[in-house]
Each structure stands twice: as structure tokens, then as C-alpha cells.
Amino acid sequence: MIKQQLQQRNYSNSSNTTTSTTVTSYNITNNNIDNNNNNVIHVITGNDDCPLSIKEYIHRNLPKWNNANNTTTKELIDLGSIWYLNAKTRESIPDTKPQRIFSSELGEIILNDQDYLRVHTNPRRFYDVHKYHWTKSFYNNTDNTSKRGIVIDDQSKEKGYWIIYKPPNISVHPTVDNYSENVAEQIRKQLILDNNNNKEKPYVATVQRLDQNTSGLFVVARSKLFAAYFSKLLRSKTELLLLDDNRRNMLSDKNNNNSIKKGYKCLVCLVVSTNNSSMAEQYQTLKSYENNNKDNNNDNNTTNKILTHYLKPSLRAPKEYVRTIPNTTDDIITDTTTYTKNYLESRLRITSVGDVVYPMYGSDAANALRKQLFTFEESENILGVVEITVELLTGRTHQIRGQLSAEGFPIVGDIPYYNLYNNNNNADIEKEDSSSSSSTNNDDIVTDESDQSKNNTTKVTTNTTSSVLPSSQLLALQCYYLKFLDPDISTNKHNETIYCIPGEKKENNYNEYQLNDTDTWWYSHLQNYSITTTSQEETTIATTNIQDLQKATEMIPTATTNKRTTTTLKEEDTTNSSSSVLYRPELLPPRVSLSPGINKYIVIKAIAIIPNNNNEEDKETEITNNNQKKTLWFVKSASIEECGGPYHAHVARDLVDWLKALDFISDFRVMGGGRIDYNTTKSSAHVYGFSYGFGRGNHAKVASIIEEYSPKIIATSDNSPGLY
């Protein structure tokens, strides 16, 4: 019978009887066991259970346990999901850890009274391992019916390594509940099969980390010498990068700062949050992080914009990356020095930002692309995606995913980090809404490598939303570029081969690998997308708006800049405005201008300077020093024929130029856009949708403006997400 299952929280060695319900095991504590995990069963056998083999014992009791995946006993043994520790060893050597049962031979071990078993009844599976041939060439896939190979370069005999393509959704290392379905074990098993089941175990070591959801270039050590050498390369690179600038410059040549270089390609989301940011502004922000050197693989990159965050110490995932180490006095921590040191500095460089933004709404092609990239329906606030490349400067857990999400650009398919920074962003938005502070300055986020002291001044707020995403989705992250230094191979005095990092005076050779654009899983989806495939009707009603984004991006600096003092709406200072400025309302554009039918609209907020002697006072007028400033709102919708183009930027252009020409207008901004369905027969106007370039307008506000300045029109609004 089972003497202990899962619910016992504290463990001791106080009893050894068959009726005991206390686990008497190797130092099981609250830190190394999760008693609330219904997928793990902890048992101590009693006399009534013995003697039985482990296999027979599991087979008898498995139906009683939580086994949602209907995993069989044989599968649990083959996967290494069972752990065993006999009573004698457990009592005589308390710190001994259980051994994994991962073969049929070990499954025949006979259980005795008080033996300990841990059974992972629902192990996490990586079924995709069966789609690949683990020793076949990545490039020789002429037979479409066969499994695809993964080996890109076999240097096992010459230098002791392989370069492979690591597929997505497969773990690199064994997990606690699955020993078999991972890169290292699959290669090892296939090598044994290729060698006619020779029992000699081949050497296979995964000397670097790559998240199970990440794909791309990966180094596999085929010899212990190379494994030690590559590990040393990784350590020396990270240690050098984390030195202060002076010491780094002194040691960079001697220590081969460019000994390893890894480039990643990813598809990131442009997310519009409740702070009314537009996709154009998001894209501008992302572009500002870019290192403008066209040769992204050039080691002599002269632009060094570095994204720096600090990884919060935690055993749990997702990891939290912060811009500044928090004040430890606010936390219940005894050793604040150790706590602060445990925050790991994390650095990366965005080497390129794509020139094409792929929108998620506006045409059949965009809708199809959204469904191909996202497996959930709660993605309405993800308005577009863009491909970027990243150079990883330090190697932290989930670093690229965590840092990009912290900046407000979650990777397509990165559900845990989308949700985590969502919650953080909602709290930050509430704080921003209750204060008059402006959004974070980009200069505080991306800094020049030569002045890292500025990095620690600003807390990051992100631009994600409150949608909670489901648990499975392909991650659009691939290691596409890899370059590392060849070892200096020599022999020591004992005539043993040794691998060393080459010195500064030695002519160095590098191994360089790069995947093609077509090797990403999302490439074909982006290629299938075409803005030219939409019908004329769709172009009229819903354009895909890549050009809209670009045109609005060009207009944003014009539309948000004060014509005379170059201050923004939030920073406006009218103290120097002369009372001689004449406010002439008859020169203003129409406050509301609507075209019949369904058309794109924009809404503009403008500030007019009015001398006090004009006596213009109403709810929108504020007296400042020698004059007044009056807030004016303008709503305009227009057809393609009227405005000269299909994009929101076309609708805004004439109105922007008109306001720029008026001396008494000190400032203005396009506050958003969408669509207005204006029915002249019914005298009704329905406001909805959004603009890729300017963001979603305040539709309720726009409806009230329409009714105020066109009283005969009945205006309604719909803020539902996803309406374009």
C-alpha cells in the first residue's frame, strides 16, 4: 500500500514503521519538493507492497494516481520519469539523492520496505524530437517523406564539435521528468544506432544554453577537450563584458573580446496600449534602439547602443528584467549586499530593425497572417510585427525574451513574458495617468556603451496590454549567426592534447556560420503576405497600411512640435507669446468635416493663443500670464479621392498644413484615428476602428465633438478592439 502521497509538507526521520505516513528520505525540504504539484507522486513503500519490482509496483498503482496524459508504465521508465532511493542508503547517508530509473533493467529493481519513489505521472513531452533525424545533414533533404536532418557541420574528428540546427519546442538538456526527449539524448541514441548498437557510449555534451522554444544554430561538443574549451570561451566573454570600460578596453585585445559572437533573429510585436501610443510611435522607438552599422556581423561596429537590464534573482520563470536594481530597504531581506549582487547585469545590442512592418488588420492578407502567427483570439492590441536582429552580449536565462518584453516589444509567441510585463505595464499606466509626468525618454533606455553610468536612472515601463495568452505557441526567435574562435591545439609535457584560447600575438582563425532567411518558421508566412492581393473594395474599406505607418511616422514630428518654440503640448510655455497675436476664429478649419460613407478619420487637438483683451473664456480656455490658451478639437474624415490617398496620413495632411499656417495656433497633435460611417440619409455617424500610424482615437470624445458642432447628426461610437 502507499504510505505517503504528496500532501505531507514537513519531513523527518522520526519513524520507520510500515504504518508511518512520514517520508524518511534524503533531506527532502520545502525547497526541493512541490507538494502542490498533482503531477508528482512521492511514496514510501510498506511491507504490504513488497517484494515487487519498480515496474510492477508502478503498473499496479498508476491507475490510482493523477495520470491525465494516460502515460503507461513503460513510457514513464523510458522517459526517466521515475526516481528511486532504497531505504538502507537513505538511512545511512541522508544526503544521498535518488537515482533516475530510465531503462527496463533498472525497472526490474526489487522494492523493499521503506524504499522511496518519486513518480512524475504526467511528464512534459517533447514529441517533435521524432520529426528529425539526429545525425543526418541539415542540407541533404532531397526525400520529402524522410525526417529532416539537423547536422550543419561535423567537425567531430578534426576539432571535436558539431554545429546543428536546434529545432523549436525541444529541450536541450534532460528535464527532471523527461530524460529522453532532448537534443543531447536524441543525438546520443542515434549515434549508437548508426554504430550498429555498439554499447560504447559516444560523448555528446551541450555546452551552451538555448531555450526549448528557441531554434537555430547550436554547438554540440563531441569531445571533452572541446567542451572545456568552449565553456571557457563563454565565461571569458561574459566576464570581460561586465568589466568597467577602462579595464575592458585594456583587456579586450589580450582576451579576444570577439571570441564568440551570436546573432538572433526574431519577430517582435508592436503593441498599442491604453496610453494611446500608435504603431508609428512604437516603430520609431524600436528604430531608435538600432545600431545603424549596415554590416551587422562586423566586429568593428562603431555604434554601440546597448540595452542594459538587471535580472532579478529568482528560481521561477518567467524571469523579471528591470532597468534599475530596486531599493532593498523596501524588501524584507537581511543581507542586502548579497541581494544586490545577485542581480545579474544583462546586455544586448539590436543590430537591425526591419524596414517592413506587417500589420495584423486591414485586409484578408493581414487577417490571414495574424491567424498564422498567433494561435489565440486575444491579440487585438498587437497591431503589427517587425523582424529584428539582436546580438547577445551576455548569456542570461531568457535574456532576449525578457529584455525585449521589458522594453515593450514582446516576441511573437512569447506567452509567459507577454503576460508578465502586461501586468507590470498596467500598474505603470495607472501611475502615469495619476501624474503629469511624460513617458520614458529613449535616451534613458538605450545608452552609448561609453557611458553606462546613465543606464541606472530610469525605471522601464512597457507598452503591453492586459490580454492573457494561452499556454502554447511557436516562439519567433532563432539563433541565425554564430562565430567563435578556433582553439590553439597543442600538447603538454605529458604529450597530452590541450585546447587553449589563442593569445593576442597569434593569427586567429574563426568558425563562422549563418542560416538563410528561409530557415525561420515564420518566413513563408511573411512571404505569403502581400498588400497587392487585396481587392479594390478592400483597399477602399481597409488598407494594410504599411505606407500609412511610414507616412504617419514622417508626420509625427511635424504634428507634435510647436511652430515657434519647438515645445510639445505638455511642455508648452506661453509666457513669451505677444499680446499682439490676433486670434481670428474665422480662419480656423471646420471643427467637424465628414465625408459620406465609410471613411478613415483623424482627430487633432490644437492650442490657440488668445490675448486677454479678446475676452474669450469658456470651458476650454485657460488663462496663463498675459494671455489665454484655448484647446480646440478638429475631426475630419475623407474618402481616397478627397484626400489623395488611402491612409490616415493623407486625411491629416491638409488639416495639419492649415493649422501650421495660423500664427495664433501654438501647438497641435494628431490624437488618433479610426473610421467614421457617416449616413447622410439617416443623419447618423458611427465612430470605430484605429489608425496604424496615429493610434486609436477616443471614439466617445469624437462622437461628442460631432454632435456638438453638427447638432443634426446622431453620433455613436464603438471602442471594441480588433475593429479596423
XYZ file of C-alpha atoms in Angstrom:
724
model
C 0.000 0.000 0.000
C 1.046 3.604 -0.482
C 2.170 5.119 2.791
C 2.742 8.720 1.650
C 1.407 10.733 -1.241
C 2.066 14.351 -1.953
C 0.211 16.130 0.837
C 2.771 15.875 3.617
C 4.503 19.265 3.960
C 7.278 18.590 6.513
C 9.524 15.562 6.514
C 11.706 13.949 9.162
C 13.394 10.661 10.072
C 11.244 10.050 13.117
C 9.660 6.759 12.117
C 10.465 3.644 10.103
C 7.343 1.560 10.657
C 5.131 0.320 7.864
C 2.234 2.357 9.206
C 4.148 5.621 9.163
C 2.891 8.469 6.982
C 6.111 10.438 7.340
C 8.605 10.357 4.481
C 12.020 9.225 5.701
C 14.163 10.287 2.765
C 17.287 12.156 1.741
C 16.835 15.743 3.074
C 13.528 16.431 1.342
C 12.647 20.021 2.189
C 10.209 22.661 1.074
C 12.918 23.964 -1.253
C 13.291 20.866 -3.372
C 9.802 19.408 -3.473
C 6.486 20.825 -4.637
C 3.738 19.150 -2.669
C 1.041 21.049 -4.520
C 2.072 19.575 -7.862
C -0.506 16.928 -8.685
C 1.738 15.560 -11.437
C 4.296 14.250 -8.910
C 3.714 11.351 -6.525
C 6.058 10.737 -3.540
C 5.709 7.316 -1.897
C 7.386 5.189 0.725
C 6.718 1.527 0.296
C 5.493 -0.703 3.118
C 5.674 -4.445 3.774
C 2.355 -4.975 2.039
C 3.888 -3.654 -1.191
C 6.999 -5.805 -1.181
C 8.625 -7.566 -2.751
C 7.676 -6.057 -6.117
C 9.746 -4.690 -8.950
C 9.578 -0.957 -9.564
C 7.903 -1.637 -12.908
C 5.213 -3.858 -11.389
C 4.644 -1.501 -8.460
C 4.092 1.478 -10.780
C 1.861 -0.577 -13.058
C -0.401 -1.559 -10.131
C -0.733 1.927 -8.688
C -0.669 4.173 -11.769
C -4.459 3.976 -12.309
C -4.969 5.384 -8.790
C -2.773 8.409 -9.406
C -3.371 11.533 -11.448
C -2.434 10.430 -14.952
C -4.181 12.885 -17.251
C -1.957 12.020 -20.232
C -2.573 8.279 -19.858
C 1.172 7.667 -19.806
C 1.996 3.961 -19.496
C 4.479 2.431 -17.076
C 6.839 1.574 -19.936
C 6.722 5.192 -21.167
C 7.478 6.526 -17.672
C 10.530 4.254 -17.456
C 11.727 5.033 -20.978
C 11.357 8.766 -20.325
C 13.167 8.583 -16.970
C 10.156 9.941 -15.086
C 10.697 7.701 -12.038
C 13.256 8.282 -9.272
C 14.268 5.698 -6.667
C 16.227 5.577 -3.381
C 16.462 2.432 -1.269
C 15.825 2.588 2.453
C 19.286 1.404 3.506
C 21.116 4.140 1.612
C 18.591 6.770 2.671
C 19.045 5.976 6.357
C 22.840 5.581 6.344
C 23.647 8.530 4.011
C 20.878 11.140 4.463
C 22.147 13.489 1.721
C 22.087 10.850 -1.000
C 19.819 11.802 -3.886
C 17.552 9.351 -5.686
C 18.661 7.723 -8.936
C 16.685 8.037 -12.133
C 15.050 4.902 -13.497
C 15.409 5.182 -17.286
C 15.870 1.625 -18.562
C 13.965 -1.650 -18.448
C 16.849 -3.185 -16.478
C 16.533 -0.580 -13.734
C 12.778 -1.072 -13.771
C 13.345 -4.634 -12.539
C 14.877 -3.422 -9.235
C 13.015 -5.094 -6.358
C 11.428 -2.727 -3.827
C 11.795 -3.287 -0.087
C 10.083 -1.834 2.934
C 10.659 1.938 3.359
C 12.125 2.477 -0.106
C 11.397 5.891 -1.615
C 9.892 6.543 -5.051
C 9.110 9.781 -6.853
C 6.914 9.368 -9.903
C 6.201 12.138 -12.413
C 2.886 10.818 -13.648
C 2.384 13.462 -16.345
C 5.860 14.258 -17.673
C 6.230 17.139 -20.063
C 6.615 15.698 -23.541
C 8.648 16.974 -26.496
C 7.070 14.954 -29.288
C 8.811 16.969 -32.005
C 12.044 15.014 -31.423
C 10.522 12.287 -33.571
C 10.278 14.621 -36.587
C 14.050 14.809 -37.068
C 16.959 12.567 -37.968
C 19.584 13.496 -35.381
C 22.737 12.563 -37.304
C 21.642 13.446 -40.842
C 22.829 16.575 -42.683
C 20.610 19.635 -42.406
C 21.080 20.393 -46.105
C 20.575 16.925 -47.633
C 16.810 16.602 -47.501
C 16.043 15.511 -51.040
C 13.466 12.956 -49.888
C 10.482 14.970 -48.701
C 8.989 11.951 -46.957
C 12.008 11.350 -44.710
C 12.864 13.087 -41.481
C 14.809 16.308 -41.775
C 18.443 16.279 -40.670
C 19.939 18.693 -38.160
C 23.748 18.490 -38.631
C 25.159 21.624 -40.289
C 28.876 20.918 -39.808
C 30.546 17.769 -38.481
C 33.959 18.602 -37.012
C 33.904 15.754 -34.509
C 37.109 14.114 -35.764
C 39.127 17.246 -36.504
C 38.131 19.600 -33.683
C 35.609 17.776 -31.519
C 32.319 19.566 -32.214
C 29.141 19.622 -34.264
C 27.138 22.630 -35.395
C 23.479 21.677 -35.591
C 20.132 23.272 -36.288
C 18.282 23.056 -32.992
C 14.546 22.729 -33.762
C 11.934 24.703 -31.784
C 9.902 23.178 -28.944
C 12.622 20.721 -27.938
C 14.659 20.874 -24.742
C 18.452 20.976 -24.985
C 19.051 19.101 -21.724
C 17.160 16.385 -19.852
C 14.422 17.674 -17.564
C 13.559 16.307 -14.150
C 10.599 14.387 -15.599
C 11.908 13.607 -19.100
C 15.396 12.233 -19.669
C 14.918 11.045 -23.240
C 13.256 13.703 -25.398
C 16.031 16.294 -25.689
C 18.789 17.262 -28.094
C 21.705 15.590 -26.293
C 19.998 12.248 -25.703
C 18.493 12.028 -29.202
C 21.908 12.581 -30.798
C 23.470 10.037 -28.460
C 20.821 7.405 -29.236
C 21.084 7.933 -32.992
C 24.872 7.663 -32.893
C 24.555 4.308 -31.124
C 22.052 3.120 -33.756
C 24.331 4.301 -36.554
C 27.163 2.334 -34.952
C 25.155 -0.908 -35.019
C 24.106 -0.582 -31.385
C 27.674 -0.572 -30.117
C 27.359 -0.286 -26.355
C 30.228 2.182 -26.164
C 28.544 5.430 -25.192
C 29.504 8.302 -27.526
C 30.495 11.621 -25.966
C 27.783 14.258 -26.509
C 27.630 17.444 -24.454
C 25.511 20.550 -24.941
C 27.949 23.267 -23.906
C 25.632 26.240 -24.381
C 22.061 27.077 -23.473
C 19.182 27.651 -25.830
C 15.591 27.876 -24.613
C 13.451 24.932 -25.611
C 11.181 27.240 -27.650
C 14.136 28.843 -29.467
C 15.518 27.412 -32.682
C 18.708 27.905 -34.654
C 22.471 27.346 -34.619
C 23.740 25.321 -31.697
C 27.133 23.931 -30.667
C 27.377 20.301 -29.561
C 30.680 19.135 -28.081
C 31.812 15.717 -29.302
C 34.942 15.652 -27.134
C 35.704 16.633 -23.554
C 38.553 18.849 -24.718
C 36.298 20.963 -26.896
C 33.567 21.046 -24.225
C 36.019 22.542 -21.721
C 37.398 24.960 -24.317
C 34.019 26.306 -25.459
C 32.785 26.694 -21.892
C 35.883 28.746 -21.131
C 35.204 30.938 -24.185
C 31.689 31.661 -22.948
C 32.853 32.506 -19.427
C 35.688 34.760 -20.557
C 33.428 36.727 -22.919
C 30.799 37.408 -20.240
C 33.392 38.283 -17.601
C 35.088 40.749 -19.957
C 31.830 42.446 -20.976
C 30.889 43.056 -17.357
C 34.134 44.875 -16.502
C 34.184 48.657 -16.309
C 35.011 50.440 -19.570
C 38.699 51.157 -18.819
C 39.530 47.605 -17.802
C 37.515 46.219 -20.702
C 39.450 48.316 -23.213
C 42.781 47.274 -21.683
C 41.977 43.576 -21.756
C 39.822 43.250 -24.878
C 42.703 42.557 -27.272
C 44.506 40.170 -24.961
C 41.361 38.212 -24.146
C 39.827 38.189 -27.620
C 36.635 40.060 -26.824
C 35.170 38.788 -30.096
C 35.959 35.149 -29.316
C 32.240 34.280 -29.541
C 29.533 36.178 -31.340
C 25.899 35.080 -31.579
C 23.211 36.808 -33.585
C 19.500 36.215 -33.120
C 16.610 36.923 -35.458
C 13.169 37.484 -34.021
C 9.739 38.760 -34.893
C 8.544 41.311 -32.325
C 5.105 42.743 -31.666
C 4.174 46.400 -31.972
C 1.602 46.675 -29.211
C -0.698 49.635 -28.700
C -1.552 50.035 -25.031
C -4.072 52.120 -23.151
C -1.708 55.109 -23.130
C -2.823 55.861 -26.715
C 0.561 55.177 -28.312
C 0.423 54.438 -32.017
C 2.153 51.775 -34.021
C 4.168 54.501 -35.729
C 5.480 55.715 -32.359
C 6.252 52.148 -31.322
C 8.195 51.609 -34.528
C 10.073 54.889 -34.065
C 11.077 53.836 -30.559
C 12.294 50.460 -31.790
C 14.231 52.130 -34.614
C 15.929 54.438 -32.107
C 17.489 51.370 -30.436
C 19.042 50.188 -33.695
C 22.764 50.186 -34.287
C 23.000 51.739 -37.737
C 26.051 49.849 -38.979
C 24.871 48.076 -42.139
C 27.333 45.217 -41.664
C 25.857 43.718 -38.523
C 28.465 40.964 -38.438
C 31.338 43.453 -38.476
C 33.308 43.205 -35.256
C 34.393 46.848 -35.597
C 30.892 48.191 -35.115
C 31.265 51.895 -34.403
C 27.774 52.389 -32.994
C 27.315 50.885 -29.557
C 23.782 51.404 -28.324
C 23.465 48.856 -25.563
C 20.270 47.697 -23.889
C 21.113 47.013 -20.255
C 18.824 45.418 -17.681
C 19.292 43.541 -14.430
C 17.966 40.031 -13.921
C 16.089 39.715 -10.642
C 17.276 36.698 -8.611
C 14.571 34.052 -8.771
C 14.346 30.333 -9.439
C 10.999 30.723 -11.147
C 10.218 31.562 -14.743
C 9.372 33.894 -16.361
C 12.365 35.921 -15.253
C 11.990 39.588 -14.371
C 14.359 42.072 -16.030
C 14.477 45.563 -14.539
C 16.179 48.782 -15.599
C 17.430 49.553 -12.092
C 18.151 47.418 -9.065
C 15.364 48.250 -6.603
C 15.935 49.845 -3.224
C 16.405 46.850 -0.951
C 15.153 48.776 2.077
C 11.662 48.256 0.696
C 12.126 44.495 0.752
C 12.331 42.068 3.647
C 15.919 40.984 3.005
C 18.557 40.503 5.668
C 21.700 40.514 3.567
C 21.120 43.459 1.222
C 24.661 43.331 -0.172
C 24.297 39.752 -1.354
C 20.798 40.511 -2.642
C 22.038 43.414 -4.760
C 24.973 41.415 -6.104
C 22.606 38.639 -7.118
C 21.024 40.934 -9.692
C 22.833 39.949 -12.888
C 23.714 42.624 -15.412
C 22.306 41.683 -18.820
C 23.319 43.338 -22.069
C 22.325 43.048 -25.708
C 22.553 45.100 -28.888
C 19.800 45.472 -31.501
C 21.764 45.261 -34.743
C 18.936 45.867 -37.226
C 15.245 46.720 -37.358
C 13.312 45.670 -40.453
C 12.092 48.273 -42.908
C 8.806 46.441 -43.415
C 6.089 46.373 -40.768
C 3.483 43.659 -41.222
C 0.063 44.815 -39.980
C -2.370 42.430 -38.322
C -5.586 44.059 -39.540
C -6.945 45.826 -42.574
C -7.178 43.186 -45.318
C -7.685 39.488 -45.903
C -3.907 39.107 -46.208
C -3.327 40.785 -42.833
C -6.068 38.758 -41.153
C -4.575 35.552 -42.561
C -1.104 36.497 -41.333
C -2.441 37.180 -37.837
C -4.039 33.731 -37.681
C -0.810 32.093 -38.876
C 1.385 33.865 -36.306
C -0.949 33.779 -33.308
C -2.987 30.854 -32.029
C -5.206 32.969 -29.795
C -8.002 35.476 -30.305
C -6.985 37.926 -27.563
C -4.370 39.612 -29.761
C -6.329 42.687 -30.850
C -3.844 45.149 -29.367
C -0.968 43.605 -31.326
C -1.324 45.792 -34.392
C 1.800 44.759 -36.274
C 5.013 42.750 -36.263
C 8.526 43.580 -37.458
C 11.638 41.433 -37.805
C 14.775 42.499 -35.933
C 18.233 41.054 -35.306
C 19.939 41.060 -31.918
C 23.476 40.425 -30.738
C 23.591 38.790 -27.335
C 26.418 40.244 -25.220
C 25.792 38.308 -22.008
C 24.167 34.922 -21.538
C 21.314 35.089 -19.035
C 18.238 32.912 -18.744
C 15.572 34.015 -21.253
C 17.592 37.190 -21.751
C 16.432 38.309 -25.201
C 12.833 37.459 -24.398
C 12.923 39.225 -21.056
C 14.750 42.367 -22.186
C 12.658 42.939 -25.311
C 9.444 42.449 -23.368
C 10.688 44.856 -20.710
C 11.072 47.475 -23.438
C 7.524 46.847 -24.668
C 8.323 44.633 -27.660
C 7.371 41.037 -26.776
C 8.420 38.367 -29.242
C 5.696 36.717 -31.300
C 4.612 33.612 -29.404
C 6.287 34.544 -26.111
C 3.261 33.989 -23.922
C 4.917 33.998 -20.450
C 6.730 37.303 -20.977
C 3.787 38.913 -22.747
C 1.637 38.180 -19.696
C 4.278 39.095 -17.102
C 5.108 42.528 -18.463
C 1.461 43.101 -19.233
C 0.752 43.170 -15.533
C 3.730 45.447 -14.866
C 2.618 47.813 -17.606
C -0.926 48.091 -16.312
C 0.427 49.223 -12.938
C 2.780 51.705 -14.610
C -0.003 53.150 -16.762
C -2.146 53.745 -13.679
C 0.750 55.626 -12.090
C 1.308 57.676 -15.229
C -2.380 58.528 -15.536
C -2.414 59.894 -11.986
C 0.552 62.196 -12.603
C 1.628 64.771 -15.159
C 4.929 63.080 -15.975
C 5.667 62.262 -19.586
C 6.685 58.849 -20.925
C 10.193 57.474 -20.512
C 12.812 59.184 -22.641
C 14.525 56.864 -25.077
C 17.924 58.296 -24.137
C 17.465 56.819 -20.674
C 16.719 53.409 -22.106
C 19.349 52.965 -24.800
C 22.720 54.341 -23.891
C 26.082 54.591 -25.540
C 28.420 51.884 -24.302
C 30.957 54.509 -23.332
C 28.663 55.971 -20.684
C 26.987 53.209 -18.748
C 26.510 55.462 -15.737
C 23.361 56.826 -17.368
C 21.816 53.377 -17.518
C 20.681 53.303 -13.929
C 18.447 56.336 -13.858
C 15.113 55.291 -15.299
C 12.667 52.534 -14.490
C 11.291 50.846 -17.572
C 7.595 50.912 -18.310
C 6.306 48.727 -21.081
C 3.651 49.045 -23.713
C 1.931 45.714 -23.462
C -1.708 45.121 -22.640
C -3.913 43.159 -20.306
C -4.727 40.218 -22.574
C -3.772 36.872 -21.050
C -2.468 34.480 -23.652
C -2.788 30.675 -23.768
C -0.037 28.269 -22.869
C 1.332 27.066 -26.230
C 2.539 28.970 -29.262
C 5.547 28.886 -31.597
C 8.217 31.342 -30.495
C 9.607 33.554 -33.287
C 13.218 33.533 -32.042
C 16.145 31.945 -33.865
C 19.930 31.961 -33.424
C 20.824 32.669 -37.050
C 24.504 33.684 -36.751
C 27.384 32.068 -34.882
C 31.078 32.881 -34.891
C 33.689 31.573 -32.499
C 37.457 31.389 -32.212
C 39.302 28.242 -33.207
C 41.259 26.700 -30.328
C 45.035 26.729 -30.190
C 45.683 22.965 -30.206
C 48.991 21.781 -28.764
C 50.442 19.142 -26.451
C 51.682 19.442 -22.894
C 54.780 17.912 -21.351
C 52.927 14.631 -20.857
C 52.229 14.515 -24.601
C 48.530 15.135 -23.977
C 46.466 17.245 -26.382
C 45.280 20.548 -24.911
C 42.929 23.261 -26.223
C 43.782 26.860 -25.351
C 42.327 30.268 -26.225
C 44.831 31.813 -28.685
C 46.987 34.634 -27.358
C 46.979 38.198 -28.648
C 50.002 37.708 -30.982
C 48.733 34.566 -32.688
C 46.952 34.826 -36.027
C 43.453 33.705 -35.135
C 41.039 31.632 -37.190
C 37.306 31.814 -36.734
C 34.493 29.395 -37.453
C 31.515 31.275 -38.876
C 28.000 30.004 -39.605
C 24.831 31.729 -40.780
C 21.361 30.417 -41.549
C 19.333 31.635 -44.514
C 16.251 33.817 -44.202
C 14.184 30.865 -45.402
C 15.223 28.809 -42.354
C 12.899 30.641 -39.953
C 9.468 29.092 -39.445
C 7.779 32.453 -39.990
C 9.495 33.280 -43.309
C 6.897 31.619 -45.535
C 4.056 33.368 -43.698
C 5.604 36.783 -44.266
C 6.254 35.948 -47.896
C 2.666 34.878 -48.456
C 1.508 38.213 -47.160
C 1.109 40.740 -49.976
C -0.554 44.124 -49.921
C -1.213 43.850 -53.647
C -3.565 40.877 -53.350
C -6.418 42.828 -51.772
C -9.385 43.705 -53.940
C -10.265 47.266 -54.853
C -13.141 47.161 -52.386
C -10.838 46.085 -49.564
C -8.349 48.808 -50.498
C -11.133 51.341 -50.195
C -12.517 49.990 -46.941
C -9.463 48.514 -45.206
C -5.898 49.042 -46.372
C -2.936 47.192 -44.936
C -1.246 50.447 -44.030
C 2.487 49.811 -44.290
C 2.618 53.118 -46.149
C 0.202 54.595 -43.615
C 2.695 53.771 -40.880
C 5.595 55.272 -42.787
C 3.736 58.455 -43.761
C 2.436 58.940 -40.225
C 5.942 58.363 -38.854
C 7.180 61.190 -41.055
C 4.318 63.426 -39.918
C 4.580 62.829 -36.170
C 7.486 65.252 -35.551
C 5.655 67.939 -37.548
C 2.325 67.362 -35.894
C 3.654 67.350 -32.344
C 6.091 70.252 -32.473
C 5.379 73.829 -31.508
C 5.903 76.036 -34.543
C 7.622 78.858 -32.694
C 9.191 77.461 -29.544
C 9.563 73.776 -30.548
C 7.904 72.619 -27.308
C 5.339 69.875 -27.072
C 1.778 70.104 -25.858
C 2.778 69.012 -22.376
C 5.717 71.392 -22.235
C 4.046 74.457 -23.750
C 5.145 77.780 -22.325
C 3.150 80.789 -23.469
C 4.926 83.377 -21.365
C 6.759 84.790 -24.362
C 3.661 84.972 -26.559
C 2.953 88.534 -27.574
C -0.404 90.115 -26.913
C -0.177 91.376 -30.474
C -1.089 87.907 -31.754
C -4.568 88.259 -33.142
C -6.968 85.412 -32.544
C -9.163 85.069 -35.617
C -11.569 82.122 -35.237
C -12.996 82.761 -38.712
C -9.689 81.483 -40.158
C -9.957 78.134 -38.365
C -10.711 74.937 -40.309
C -14.170 73.392 -39.792
C -14.301 71.755 -36.388
C -16.077 68.762 -37.939
C -15.721 67.718 -41.569
C -17.254 64.381 -42.574
C -17.450 62.666 -45.929
C -20.439 60.416 -46.689
C -19.903 56.682 -46.384
C -17.257 54.680 -44.510
C -14.007 56.608 -44.454
C -10.913 56.976 -42.310
C -10.881 59.811 -39.810
C -8.349 61.635 -37.670
C -8.844 63.837 -34.626
C -6.499 66.742 -33.839
C -6.050 68.644 -30.593
C -4.723 72.176 -31.051
C -3.743 75.017 -28.701
C -4.705 78.574 -29.680
C -3.099 81.630 -28.042
C -5.637 84.333 -27.241
C -4.698 87.761 -25.816
C -6.617 88.583 -22.633
C -8.308 91.539 -24.298
C -10.156 89.114 -26.584
C -12.271 88.048 -23.594
C -12.507 84.518 -24.933
C -13.446 82.433 -21.911
C -15.146 79.084 -21.918
C -14.583 75.606 -20.528
C -11.665 75.071 -22.940
C -9.866 78.323 -22.146
C -7.055 78.641 -19.587
C -5.578 81.980 -18.516
C -1.767 81.948 -18.390
C 0.201 85.120 -17.609
C -0.586 87.793 -20.234
C -2.844 85.719 -22.427
C -5.068 82.695 -22.626
C -4.663 79.315 -24.277
C -7.686 77.637 -25.742
C -7.988 73.943 -26.566
C -9.543 73.265 -29.953
C -10.614 69.900 -31.353
C -10.926 69.021 -35.042
C -12.460 65.885 -36.572
C -12.062 65.049 -40.235
C -12.996 62.044 -42.347
C -12.316 61.887 -46.065
C -12.525 59.494 -48.984
C -9.477 58.460 -51.006
C -10.496 60.773 -53.828
C -10.861 63.767 -51.495
C -7.594 63.429 -49.598
C -5.421 61.973 -52.349
C -4.592 58.633 -50.815
C -5.880 55.669 -48.780
C -4.075 56.331 -45.488
C -4.781 58.271 -42.317
C -1.742 60.425 -43.054
C -3.444 61.577 -46.252
C -6.568 62.523 -44.297
C -4.469 64.519 -41.823
C -2.158 66.309 -44.271
C -4.378 69.236 -45.379
C -5.629 69.865 -41.846
C -2.071 69.820 -40.478
C -0.903 72.295 -43.142
C -3.875 74.574 -42.433
C -3.133 74.714 -38.699
C 0.572 75.296 -39.307
C -0.264 78.429 -41.288
C -2.165 80.075 -38.412
C 0.028 82.267 -36.182
C -2.294 82.009 -33.190
C -2.074 78.162 -33.162
C 0.909 77.431 -30.944
C 0.743 73.675 -30.950
C -1.269 70.735 -32.245
C -1.179 66.960 -32.374
C -2.969 64.170 -34.193
C -4.511 62.346 -31.236
C -5.593 59.219 -33.092
C -7.884 57.946 -35.767
C -10.151 55.198 -36.997
C -13.220 55.137 -39.222
C -16.498 57.016 -39.365
C -19.543 55.548 -41.077
C -21.486 58.680 -41.999
C -25.011 58.018 -43.269
C -26.367 61.248 -44.755
C -29.855 59.801 -45.234
C -30.234 58.901 -41.559
C -28.019 61.780 -40.342
C -26.003 59.319 -38.272
C -22.283 58.828 -37.735
C -20.724 55.736 -36.197
C -17.119 56.051 -34.910
C -14.889 52.970 -34.532
C -11.573 51.322 -35.539
C -7.997 52.594 -35.255
C -5.083 54.047 -37.195
C -1.787 52.201 -37.561
C 0.018 55.499 -37.821
C -1.679 57.618 -35.146
C -3.234 55.067 -32.795
C -6.863 54.592 -31.774
C -8.809 57.813 -31.327
C -11.045 58.461 -28.342
C -14.189 57.470 -30.209
C -16.578 58.600 -27.491
C -14.887 62.014 -27.420
C -15.063 62.218 -31.225
C -18.772 61.326 -31.181
C -19.454 64.127 -28.684
C -17.468 66.607 -30.818
C -19.537 65.641 -33.873
C -22.804 66.180 -32.020
C -21.584 69.480 -30.532
C -20.570 71.049 -33.843
C -23.064 69.214 -36.090
C -26.179 69.013 -33.902
C -28.292 67.391 -36.606
C -26.066 64.309 -36.656
C -26.644 61.490 -34.161
C -23.180 60.102 -33.353
C -22.385 56.733 -31.766
C -19.086 55.001 -31.027
C -17.618 51.533 -30.550
C -14.241 51.011 -28.806
C -14.213 47.248 -29.300
C -10.669 46.023 -30.043
C -9.967 44.373 -33.355
C -12.280 46.622 -35.378
C -10.334 48.232 -38.184
